[in-house]
Every structure is written in structure tokens, then in C-alpha cells.
CSV table of C-alpha atoms and ligand atoms in Angstrom, one decimal:
chain,number,residue,atom,x,y,z
A,1,MET,CA,36.1,-4.2,6.0
A,2,GLN,CA,34.0,-1.8,3.5
A,3,GLU,CA,31.4,-3.5,1.2
A,4,LYS,CA,29.9,-2.3,-2.2
A,5,VAL,CA,26.6,-3.1,-3.3
A,6,LYS,CA,25.4,-1.0,-6.2
A,7,TYR,CA,22.1,0.1,-4.2
A,8,LEU,CA,21.9,0.8,-0.5
A,9,ILE,CA,17.2,0.5,0.2
A,10,ILE,CA,16.2,2.5,2.9
A,11,GLY,CA,12.6,1.1,4.4
A,12,GLN,CA,11.7,-2.7,4.2
A,13,GLY,CA,7.5,-1.9,3.6
A,14,ILE,CA,5.5,-2.6,0.5
A,15,VAL,CA,8.1,-1.0,-1.3
A,16,GLY,CA,11.3,-2.0,0.2
A,17,THR,CA,10.2,-5.3,0.0
A,18,TRP,CA,9.8,-5.0,-4.2
A,19,LEU,CA,12.3,-2.8,-5.2
A,20,SER,CA,14.5,-4.8,-2.9
A,21,TYR,CA,12.5,-8.6,-4.9
A,22,PHE,CA,12.8,-7.1,-8.4
A,23,LEU,CA,17.5,-6.3,-7.9
A,24,GLN,CA,17.1,-9.9,-6.6
A,25,GLU,CA,15.6,-11.4,-9.2
A,26,LYS,CA,17.5,-9.3,-11.5
A,27,GLY,CA,21.4,-11.0,-9.6
A,28,ILE,CA,21.7,-7.2,-9.1
A,29,SER,CA,23.5,-6.7,-5.2
A,30,TYR,CA,21.9,-4.2,-3.1
A,31,LYS,CA,21.1,-4.3,1.3
A,32,VAL,CA,18.6,-3.0,3.3
A,33,VAL,CA,18.6,-0.8,6.6
A,34,ASN,CA,15.4,-1.7,8.1
A,35,ASP,CA,13.9,0.3,11.6
A,36,GLU,CA,12.0,-2.3,12.5
A,37,LYS,CA,11.0,-0.4,15.9
A,38,ILE,CA,10.0,1.9,13.4
A,39,SER,CA,5.6,1.0,12.8
A,40,SER,CA,4.7,1.0,9.3
A,41,ALA,CA,1.9,2.3,7.6
A,42,SER,CA,2.7,-1.3,6.0
A,43,SER,CA,1.9,-4.0,8.5
A,44,VAL,CA,-1.5,-1.9,9.1
A,45,ALA,CA,-2.9,-2.0,5.8
A,46,SER,CA,-5.6,-4.2,4.8
A,47,GLY,CA,-3.6,-5.0,1.3
A,48,VAL,CA,-6.4,-4.6,-1.2
A,49,MET,CA,-6.1,-3.4,-4.4
A,50,ASN,CA,-9.3,-2.5,-6.1
A,51,PRO,CA,-10.1,-1.4,-9.5
A,52,VAL,CA,-11.9,1.3,-8.9
A,53,THR,CA,-12.4,3.9,-6.6
A,54,GLY,CA,-15.4,6.9,-4.8
A,55,ARG,CA,-18.8,7.8,-4.6
A,56,ARG,CA,-19.2,8.0,-8.9
A,57,ILE,CA,-17.3,3.9,-8.4
A,58,VAL,CA,-14.8,5.3,-11.4
A,59,GLN,CA,-11.4,3.3,-12.7
A,60,THR,CA,-8.2,3.8,-9.5
A,61,TRP,CA,-5.1,5.9,-12.1
A,62,MET,CA,-4.0,4.1,-14.9
A,63,ILE,CA,-5.2,0.4,-13.7
A,64,GLU,CA,-5.5,-0.6,-16.8
A,65,SER,CA,-1.3,-1.3,-16.3
A,66,VAL,CA,-0.5,-1.3,-12.5
A,67,LEU,CA,-3.1,-4.1,-11.7
A,68,PRO,CA,-2.2,-6.8,-13.8
A,69,PHE,CA,1.3,-6.2,-13.7
A,70,ALA,CA,0.6,-6.1,-9.4
A,71,VAL,CA,-0.8,-9.6,-9.4
A,72,ASP,CA,2.5,-10.8,-12.1
A,73,SER,CA,4.1,-10.0,-9.5
A,74,TYR,CA,2.8,-11.2,-6.8
A,75,GLN,CA,2.2,-14.0,-8.2
A,76,ALA,CA,6.0,-14.5,-9.2
A,77,PHE,CA,7.2,-13.8,-5.4
A,78,GLN,CA,5.1,-16.8,-3.6
A,79,LYS,CA,5.8,-19.0,-6.9
A,80,ASN,CA,7.1,-22.6,-4.8
A,81,GLU,CA,6.1,-20.6,-1.4
A,82,SER,CA,4.0,-23.4,1.4
A,83,VAL,CA,1.8,-18.6,1.6
A,84,GLU,CA,-1.0,-17.7,-0.9
A,85,ILE,CA,0.6,-13.9,-0.6
A,86,ILE,CA,-2.1,-13.4,-3.3
A,87,LYS,CA,-6.0,-14.2,-2.8
A,88,GLU,CA,-8.9,-12.9,-6.2
A,89,ALA,CA,-11.9,-12.1,-3.4
A,90,PRO,CA,-14.7,-9.6,-5.0
A,91,ILE,CA,-15.9,-6.8,-2.9
A,92,VAL,CA,-19.5,-7.4,-2.4
A,93,LEU,CA,-21.0,-4.1,-2.1
A,94,ILE,CA,-23.7,-3.6,0.7
A,95,HIS,CA,-24.9,0.0,-0.4
A,96,PRO,CA,-25.4,2.2,2.1
A,97,SER,CA,-27.7,4.7,0.6
A,98,GLU,CA,-30.2,5.0,-2.1
A,99,GLN,CA,-27.9,7.5,-3.9
A,100,MET,CA,-24.9,5.1,-3.7
A,101,TYR,CA,-27.1,2.2,-4.8
A,102,GLU,CA,-28.4,4.6,-7.7
A,103,SER,CA,-24.5,5.5,-8.3
A,104,PHE,CA,-24.0,2.1,-8.9
A,105,GLU,CA,-26.6,1.3,-11.3
A,106,TYR,CA,-25.4,3.9,-13.4
A,107,ARG,CA,-21.3,2.8,-13.5
A,108,LEU,CA,-23.1,-0.6,-15.1
A,109,THR,CA,-24.1,-0.3,-17.2
A,110,HIS,CA,-21.5,3.5,-18.4
A,111,ASP,CA,-17.9,2.9,-18.6
A,112,ASN,CA,-18.5,-0.4,-17.1
A,113,VAL,CA,-15.4,-3.2,-16.4
A,114,TYR,CA,-15.3,-4.5,-13.4
A,115,LEU,CA,-18.7,-3.6,-11.4
A,116,SER,CA,-21.8,-6.8,-12.0
A,117,LYS,CA,-24.8,-7.2,-9.8
A,118,ASN,CA,-25.3,-10.1,-7.2
A,119,ASN,CA,-28.1,-11.5,-5.3
A,120,SER,CA,-28.4,-9.7,-1.9
A,121,GLU,CA,-30.8,-12.5,-1.2
A,122,GLN,CA,-27.4,-14.5,0.2
A,123,TRP,CA,-25.7,-11.4,2.2
A,124,ASN,CA,-29.5,-10.9,4.2
A,125,THR,CA,-29.2,-14.0,6.7
A,126,MET,CA,-24.9,-11.5,7.2
A,127,PHE,CA,-26.2,-8.0,7.4
A,128,ASN,CA,-28.7,-5.5,6.1
A,129,THR,CA,-29.2,-5.0,3.0
A,130,PRO,CA,-31.8,-1.9,2.8
A,131,TYR,CA,-30.3,-0.6,-0.7
A,132,ASN,CA,-29.3,-4.3,-2.1
A,133,SER,CA,-26.0,-5.7,-3.0
A,134,GLY,CA,-23.5,-5.1,-6.0
A,135,GLN,CA,-20.2,-7.0,-6.8
A,136,ILE,CA,-16.8,-5.4,-7.5
A,137,ASN,CA,-14.6,-7.5,-9.2
A,138,SER,CA,-10.8,-8.4,-9.9
A,139,CYS,CA,-10.1,-7.1,-6.9
A,140,TYR,CA,-7.5,-8.3,-4.9
A,141,TRP,CA,-6.3,-9.1,-1.0
A,142,ILE,CA,-2.3,-9.0,-0.8
A,143,ASP,CA,-1.2,-11.1,3.4
A,144,LEU,CA,0.8,-7.8,3.8
A,145,VAL,CA,1.1,-9.8,7.5
A,146,ALA,CA,2.5,-12.8,5.2
A,147,PHE,CA,4.5,-9.9,2.6
A,148,LEU,CA,6.3,-9.1,4.9
A,149,LYS,CA,7.6,-11.3,6.5
A,150,LEU,CA,8.0,-13.7,3.6
A,151,GLY,CA,10.1,-10.7,1.8
A,152,ARG,CA,12.1,-9.9,4.7
A,153,LEU,CA,13.1,-13.7,4.7
A,154,LYS,CA,13.7,-13.7,1.6
A,155,MET,CA,16.6,-11.1,1.2
A,156,LYS,CA,17.9,-11.9,5.1
A,157,ALA,CA,22.0,-12.1,3.2
A,158,HIS,CA,20.8,-8.9,2.4
A,159,TYR,CA,18.5,-7.2,5.3
A,160,ILE,CA,20.5,-5.3,8.3
A,161,ASN,CA,17.3,-4.3,10.9
A,162,ALA,CA,19.6,-1.0,11.9
A,163,HIS,CA,17.8,3.0,12.7
A,164,PHE,CA,19.1,5.3,9.1
A,165,ASP,CA,20.8,8.5,10.5
A,166,TYR,CA,21.3,11.0,7.3
A,167,LYS,CA,24.8,12.4,10.0
A,168,ASP,CA,26.3,9.2,9.0
A,169,MET,CA,25.7,8.9,5.6
A,170,THR,CA,28.9,10.4,3.1
A,171,LEU,CA,28.0,12.0,-0.9
A,172,LEU,CA,30.8,10.4,-3.0
A,173,GLU,CA,32.0,11.8,-6.2
A,174,LYS,CA,29.8,9.1,-8.0
A,175,GLY,CA,27.6,7.1,-5.2
A,176,ILE,CA,27.5,7.4,-0.9
A,177,GLN,CA,28.5,6.4,2.7
A,178,TRP,CA,27.0,4.2,4.7
A,179,LYS,CA,28.8,3.1,8.0
A,180,ASN,CA,30.7,0.8,5.6
A,181,ILE,CA,28.6,-0.1,2.9
A,182,ILE,CA,29.9,2.3,-0.6
A,183,ALA,CA,26.6,2.3,-2.5
A,184,ASP,CA,26.3,3.6,-6.6
A,185,HIS,CA,22.8,5.1,-5.6
A,186,ILE,CA,21.1,5.4,-1.8
A,187,ILE,CA,17.0,5.1,-2.2
A,188,PHE,CA,14.4,6.0,0.5
A,189,CYS,CA,11.4,4.3,0.5
A,190,ASP,CA,10.6,4.8,4.4
A,191,GLY,CA,7.5,5.9,4.1
A,192,ILE,CA,6.1,9.4,5.8
A,193,ASN,CA,9.8,9.3,7.2
A,194,SER,CA,11.1,10.6,3.7
A,195,MET,CA,9.1,14.1,5.2
A,196,GLN,CA,12.5,14.4,7.3
A,197,ASN,CA,15.3,13.8,5.1
A,198,PRO,CA,17.3,16.4,3.5
A,199,TYR,CA,17.3,15.7,0.1
A,200,PHE,CA,12.9,15.5,-0.1
A,201,LYS,CA,11.8,17.4,2.8
A,202,THR,CA,10.1,20.2,0.5
A,203,LEU,CA,8.5,17.3,-2.1
A,204,PRO,CA,4.1,18.3,-1.3
A,205,PHE,CA,3.6,15.4,1.3
A,206,ALA,CA,0.3,15.3,3.8
A,207,PRO,CA,0.7,12.2,5.6
A,208,ASN,CA,-2.5,10.8,6.1
A,209,LYS,CA,-3.6,9.1,9.1
A,210,GLY,CA,-5.7,5.8,9.2
A,211,GLU,CA,-7.3,3.1,12.0
A,212,ALA,CA,-8.7,-0.7,12.0
A,213,LEU,CA,-9.6,-2.4,14.2
A,214,ILE,CA,-9.0,-6.3,14.3
A,215,LEU,CA,-11.7,-8.7,15.1
A,216,LYS,CA,-13.2,-12.3,15.2
A,217,ILE,CA,-16.9,-12.6,12.8
A,218,GLU,CA,-18.7,-15.9,13.4
A,219,GLY,CA,-19.7,-16.6,10.3
A,220,LEU,CA,-19.2,-14.9,7.9
A,221,PRO,CA,-17.4,-16.3,4.3
A,222,ALA,CA,-13.2,-14.6,4.6
A,223,LYS,CA,-14.1,-15.5,0.0
A,224,ASN,CA,-14.4,-12.2,0.1
A,225,ILE,CA,-13.9,-8.5,0.7
A,226,TYR,CA,-17.5,-6.4,2.7
A,227,LYS,CA,-18.3,-2.8,1.8
A,228,ASN,CA,-20.8,0.0,3.1
A,229,ASN,CA,-19.9,3.0,4.9
A,230,VAL,CA,-17.3,1.1,6.0
A,231,ALA,CA,-14.5,-2.4,4.3
A,232,ILE,CA,-14.2,-5.8,5.9
A,233,VAL,CA,-11.1,-7.3,4.6
A,234,PRO,CA,-10.3,-11.2,5.4
A,235,TRP,CA,-6.8,-10.4,7.4
A,236,GLU,CA,-4.4,-13.3,8.8
A,237,LYS,CA,-6.1,-16.8,10.3
A,238,ASP,CA,-9.1,-16.6,10.3
A,239,LEU,CA,-9.8,-12.9,11.8
A,240,PHE,CA,-10.8,-9.5,10.2
A,241,TRP,CA,-9.7,-6.6,8.3
A,242,VAL,CA,-12.8,-3.5,9.7
A,243,GLY,CA,-11.8,-0.2,8.2
A,244,SER,CA,-11.5,3.1,8.1
A,245,THR,CA,-10.6,6.7,8.4
A,246,PHE,CA,-8.6,8.9,5.8
A,247,GLU,CA,-7.4,12.0,8.5
A,248,TRP,CA,-5.5,14.3,7.3
A,249,SER,CA,-5.5,16.9,10.2
A,250,TYR,CA,-4.2,14.8,13.4
A,251,SER,CA,-2.4,15.9,16.8
A,252,ASP,CA,-0.9,12.1,17.4
A,253,SER,CA,-0.7,8.5,15.3
A,254,LEU,CA,-2.4,6.4,18.5
A,255,PRO,CA,-5.7,4.4,18.6
A,256,SER,CA,-8.6,6.5,19.1
A,257,ILE,CA,-11.2,5.7,21.6
A,258,ALA,CA,-13.5,8.1,19.0
A,259,PHE,CA,-13.0,5.9,16.0
A,260,LYS,CA,-13.1,2.7,17.8
A,261,GLU,CA,-16.6,3.6,18.8
A,262,LYS,CA,-17.2,5.4,15.1
A,263,MET,CA,-17.5,1.5,13.8
A,264,ILE,CA,-19.3,-0.3,16.5
A,265,SER,CA,-22.5,2.6,15.9
A,266,SER,CA,-21.3,1.1,11.6
A,267,LEU,CA,-20.9,-2.3,12.0
A,268,GLU,CA,-24.4,-2.5,14.3
A,269,GLN,CA,-26.7,-1.7,11.5
A,270,PHE,CA,-24.6,-3.7,8.6
A,271,LEU,CA,-23.8,-6.5,10.2
A,272,LYS,CA,-26.6,-8.6,12.1
A,273,LEU,CA,-22.9,-11.3,12.6
A,274,PRO,CA,-21.6,-11.4,16.3
A,275,TYR,CA,-18.4,-9.9,16.8
A,276,THR,CA,-15.3,-9.9,18.6
A,277,ILE,CA,-12.6,-6.9,18.5
A,278,VAL,CA,-8.9,-8.3,19.1
A,279,ASP,CA,-6.8,-5.8,18.0
A,280,HIS,CA,-7.3,-1.4,17.0
A,281,LEU,CA,-4.0,-1.0,14.7
A,282,VAL,CA,-3.6,3.2,13.2
A,283,GLY,CA,-1.1,3.3,10.1
A,284,ILE,CA,0.2,7.2,9.0
A,285,ARG,CA,-0.4,6.7,4.4
A,286,PRO,CA,2.9,8.6,3.4
A,287,ALA,CA,0.0,10.2,1.6
A,288,ASN,CA,0.7,13.7,-0.8
A,289,THR,CA,-1.3,16.3,-2.1
A,290,GLU,CA,-1.5,15.2,-5.3
A,291,ARG,CA,-1.5,11.4,-4.9
A,292,ARG,CA,0.3,10.5,-7.5
A,293,PRO,CA,3.8,8.5,-6.0
A,294,PHE,CA,7.0,10.0,-6.3
A,295,VAL,CA,9.2,7.7,-7.6
A,296,GLY,CA,13.3,8.7,-9.5
A,297,LEU,CA,16.9,10.6,-8.9
A,298,HIS,CA,17.1,13.4,-7.4
A,299,PRO,CA,18.3,16.7,-9.6
A,300,LYS,CA,21.3,17.6,-8.1
A,301,TYR,CA,22.1,14.4,-6.8
A,302,PRO,CA,22.0,11.4,-9.2
A,303,GLN,CA,23.3,9.4,-6.6
A,304,VAL,CA,20.0,9.2,-4.0
A,305,GLY,CA,17.1,8.6,-4.9
A,306,ILE,CA,13.4,8.1,-3.5
A,307,CYS,CA,10.3,5.8,-3.8
A,308,ASN,CA,7.5,6.8,-2.6
A,309,GLY,CA,3.4,8.7,-2.0
A,310,MET,CA,1.7,6.0,-2.4
A,311,GLY,CA,-0.7,6.5,-0.4
A,312,THR,CA,-3.6,4.5,-0.5
A,313,LYS,CA,-3.2,2.8,-2.9
A,314,GLY,CA,1.0,1.3,-1.9
A,315,CYS,CA,-0.7,-2.5,-2.9
A,316,SER,CA,-1.1,-1.8,-6.5
A,317,LEU,CA,1.9,0.8,-6.8
A,318,ALA,CA,4.9,0.3,-5.2
A,319,PRO,CA,5.1,-3.0,-7.6
A,320,TYR,CA,5.1,-1.3,-11.3
A,321,PHE,CA,7.1,2.4,-10.1
A,322,THR,CA,9.9,-0.2,-8.2
A,323,ASP,CA,10.1,-1.4,-11.4
A,324,GLN,CA,10.0,0.8,-13.3
A,325,LEU,CA,12.5,2.6,-11.1
A,326,ILE,CA,15.2,0.5,-11.8
A,327,ALA,CA,14.9,-0.1,-15.4
A,328,HIS,CA,15.2,3.6,-15.1
A,329,ILE,CA,18.2,3.7,-13.1
A,330,GLU,CA,19.5,0.8,-14.9
A,331,GLN,CA,18.5,1.1,-19.4
A,332,GLY,CA,17.6,5.0,-19.1
A,333,THR,CA,13.7,4.3,-20.0
A,334,PRO,CA,10.9,7.2,-18.5
A,335,ILE,CA,9.1,7.2,-14.6
A,336,GLU,CA,6.0,8.0,-15.6
A,337,LYS,CA,5.9,11.7,-16.1
A,338,GLU,CA,2.5,12.3,-13.6
A,339,ALA,CA,4.9,10.1,-11.3
A,340,ASP,CA,8.2,11.1,-11.2
A,341,ILE,CA,10.1,13.7,-9.1
A,342,ASN,CA,12.0,15.4,-12.4
A,343,ARG,CA,8.3,17.5,-11.5
A,344,PHE,CA,9.6,18.6,-8.5
A,345,ALA,CA,12.4,19.8,-10.0
A,346,ALA,CA,12.8,24.0,-8.8
A,347,LEU,CA,11.6,22.7,-6.1
A,348,LEU,CA,14.0,19.9,-4.9
A,349,SER,CA,17.2,21.5,-6.1
B,1,FAD,C1,-5.5,1.8,8.0
B,1,FAD,C2,-4.5,1.5,6.5
B,1,FAD,C3,-5.5,1.2,5.9
B,1,FAD,C4,-5.3,0.5,4.3
B,1,FAD,N1,-5.7,0.2,3.6
B,1,FAD,C5,-4.8,-0.6,2.4
B,1,FAD,C6,-5.4,-1.2,1.5
B,1,FAD,O1,-6.2,-1.1,1.5
B,1,FAD,N2,-4.2,-1.3,0.7
B,1,FAD,C7,-4.1,-0.8,-0.2
B,1,FAD,O2,-2.9,-0.5,-1.3
B,1,FAD,N3,-3.1,0.6,0.6
B,1,FAD,C8,-3.9,0.5,1.3
B,1,FAD,N4,-2.8,1.3,3.0
B,1,FAD,C9,-1.4,2.1,2.3
B,1,FAD,C10,-0.7,1.3,2.4
B,1,FAD,O3,-0.4,1.5,3.9
B,1,FAD,C11,0.8,2.5,1.7
B,1,FAD,O4,0.1,2.6,0.6
B,1,FAD,C12,2.0,1.1,2.2
B,1,FAD,O5,2.0,0.9,3.3
B,1,FAD,C13,3.1,2.4,1.8
B,1,FAD,O6,4.7,1.7,1.9
B,1,FAD,P1,5.4,2.0,2.4
B,1,FAD,O7,6.6,0.7,2.0
B,1,FAD,O8,6.3,3.6,1.5
B,1,FAD,O9,5.9,2.8,4.1
B,1,FAD,P2,5.8,1.8,5.0
B,1,FAD,O10,5.3,1.1,4.9
B,1,FAD,O11,6.0,2.8,5.8
B,1,FAD,O12,7.8,2.0,5.5
B,1,FAD,C14,8.7,2.2,5.4
B,1,FAD,C15,9.9,1.7,6.3
B,1,FAD,O13,10.7,1.6,6.3
B,1,FAD,C16,11.3,1.8,7.6
B,1,FAD,N5,12.1,3.0,7.8
B,1,FAD,C17,11.5,3.9,7.7
B,1,FAD,N6,12.1,5.1,9.3
B,1,FAD,C18,13.6,4.1,8.6
B,1,FAD,C19,15.1,5.8,8.8
B,1,FAD,N7,15.4,5.7,9.5
B,1,FAD,N8,16.2,4.0,8.8
B,1,FAD,C20,15.1,2.5,8.2
B,1,FAD,N9,14.4,2.6,8.5
B,1,FAD,C21,13.2,2.6,8.4
B,1,FAD,C22,10.2,1.5,8.5
B,1,FAD,O14,10.6,1.4,9.7
B,1,FAD,C23,8.9,0.4,7.1
B,1,FAD,O15,9.2,-0.7,7.8
B,1,FAD,C24,-3.7,1.8,4.0
B,1,FAD,C25,-2.8,2.4,5.2
B,1,FAD,C26,-3.3,2.4,6.2
B,1,FAD,C27,-3.0,3.4,7.0
């Protein structure tokens, strides 16, 4: 028997979860197809929303719009639920060098919104702090393990655990058909798998490998995120996520001994507390050369859309741009120019 919906979503990472959630909230019909055997970047990400970036500690792209929207969205998502998805968690910056200390001190008095001084002495029993420490405020930690699990529960009646194969899809004059489902729009939220997508494979994807260790650290408070050359982020239960790397060139997507050794060596210099390693994760970020998302409908096949390319910032960008995509399709409002895939119209058609 055929089933008709407005949207068919491929993928239930951070992006697919937000798209489904907003459609559900608006009472718009949808189905989500997600292959649980495919590993997703969202399931290994640390879940940090940090308003600043880089060695110069500048504000990240569109943070003044994206961050408040994301915070409100995660809070609404967890409302009336028994799990806490979003927590405010200031980043304690344990400066790794004189240069980074100076960069922080400079930013404190130049265009500063998010940085503040802190008392290094309070961290001396836990970390080596030869170059002092500072703090980044308005940072949040998203419990992505709980978020993805709760998302799946919220969309239970619309969720299909299956592999989507292009050969099972037919373009209709106004819509698409996949197996027994007819939809007005199909939206690809399938992370790096969009690189094989016949409609979108010409987009300038630049996948990026990242690894992390999961540690049990005795006596470290889980109310902060800690950053030196590596980041230590609260994880589920009483564990911590430690990472990461940004590899643009890699030969496999497996955990590497080199990464593990590098983390152990960094922790030796930085962390004073005893720890044990309980897991080693790896994921591929759906990044791109422009570091801007890919959002919108195909210029030639408007029944086919994409929401992807979130790179290192899926937690903060996904709520904002999935909401924008729905408004674009339903009300014809524009998508942020720098994120709109129309900038690649020539490439796509
Ligand atoms: C080590 C690491 C650390 C990170 N840390 C952070 C962080 O702290 N903060 C932050 O904001 N971002 C972080 N990121 C980036 C973040 O993970 C990504 O931006 C985000 O997860 C991308 O989400 P997505 O939904 O686009 O893709 P994905 O999470 O990859 O989801 C894609 C989904 O599509 C499904 N799928 C794919 N192909 C098919 C198919 N053919 N049929 C059916 N289903 C399919 C997969 O099963 C998967 O569930 C990190 C990434 C890594 C690797």
C-alpha cells in the first residue's frame, strides 16, 4: 500500500533529527529513513557549542543568530523529558603556550564578548598551568548520545531503519517515490554519504577525519569543558571525551595508534589527575572547502533537497538551518546566501 507524506528525510544524525523534530512540531507529515549500521559523525562528536574559534579567538560565523536559536531549540526539545540534553558549560582554557596566553589577553580588551579572566589557582591541583588560564563563556555541551536516542523516540511512528539506495527512488513530476512512499520532497541529511549522491556529488565536500578517546578521570568536575592542545569534554555517565584531530587526508576511517599515543602524551603534560581509557571513537565530519553549510533544493529538481556540510559545527548550525530550509520550502523565505546551495547552481546543473 502506498503512503503519501510531504517530506522523506534520509539520515538521522544531528541534522536529520532537527529537520524531523521541526516538521513534527509544525504538524507536517514526514518519514525518516536511517541506516543504523552506518556510523555517523553525530554519534562520536563531543557536542560542544563554542562561540569563538581559532588561535586569534574570534567569534564564529553567524554566532549571534545561530547560538541563541540553538539554545532555545535544545531547551524546547528537552522540555517535559526526564533527560537533560543541553548544559551550559564554560570552557576553561589552560593556555598551552606564552603565545596563546598573549592572544587571549589581547582579545580580552579587543572586541571581547565571551572571554573572561579566571583564577588559575583553582585548577592547579588538576592541571599544569604554566601559562595561566582563562574562560570562554556562553559555551554549551549537548549530550548527543541522549539527543539522538530521544530524537528517535520522538519520531518513532515516522522512523524507518533501512538503507536508502538511489536505485529504489523514482523522480515524479511533482515529488519522488521511494519504495511504497510518495513524498513531495526528499531531503538528504546523510552526512558524508551525500558525496555519492547523484544529485549533489559535485558540491565541494572535503570530509575530515576526527578521533577521540573516552576516559574515566578521577576527581574532575563535569560542569566545565577543559581546553589545552586537546579538549576534555563531559560525556555520558561519569566519563569524559578527549580529542580531537582534523585530518583532511586519511587512508581509512579506523581508530589509529598514532592518535592514541598523541593524546596520552598531551595528557601527560597537561592533566595531573589519574585516568583510564575506556573507548576510542572515530568519525568523519561532513566538511567542505568553504566551511559553510549546503542547504536548499536542487536548482533543476526542486523535489530533491539537501541539508549538509555542517563541518565542525553541527550542534549549533543544524537547528538554525533545518528551520530555515522548512521555512524556505513552506513559505518561500530565503536561505542565508552563504549557506544556500544555489551558490553552486552552475555546478549542480
Ligand atoms: C571527532 C569529532 C568531534 C566533533 N565535535 C563536534 C562538536 O563538539 N561540536 C559540533 O557542533 N560538531 C562536532 N563535530 C561535527 C559534527 O559531528 C557534525 O557536524 C555533525 O554530526 C553532522 O551531522 P549530520 O547529521 O550532517 O551527519 P551524520 O551525523 O553523519 O548523520 C548522517 C546519518 O545518515 C545516515 N545515512 C547515511 N547514508 C544513509 C543511507 N544510504 N541510508 C540511510 N541512512 C543513511 C547515517 O546512518 C547517519 O545516521 C565533530 C565531529 C567529529 C568527527
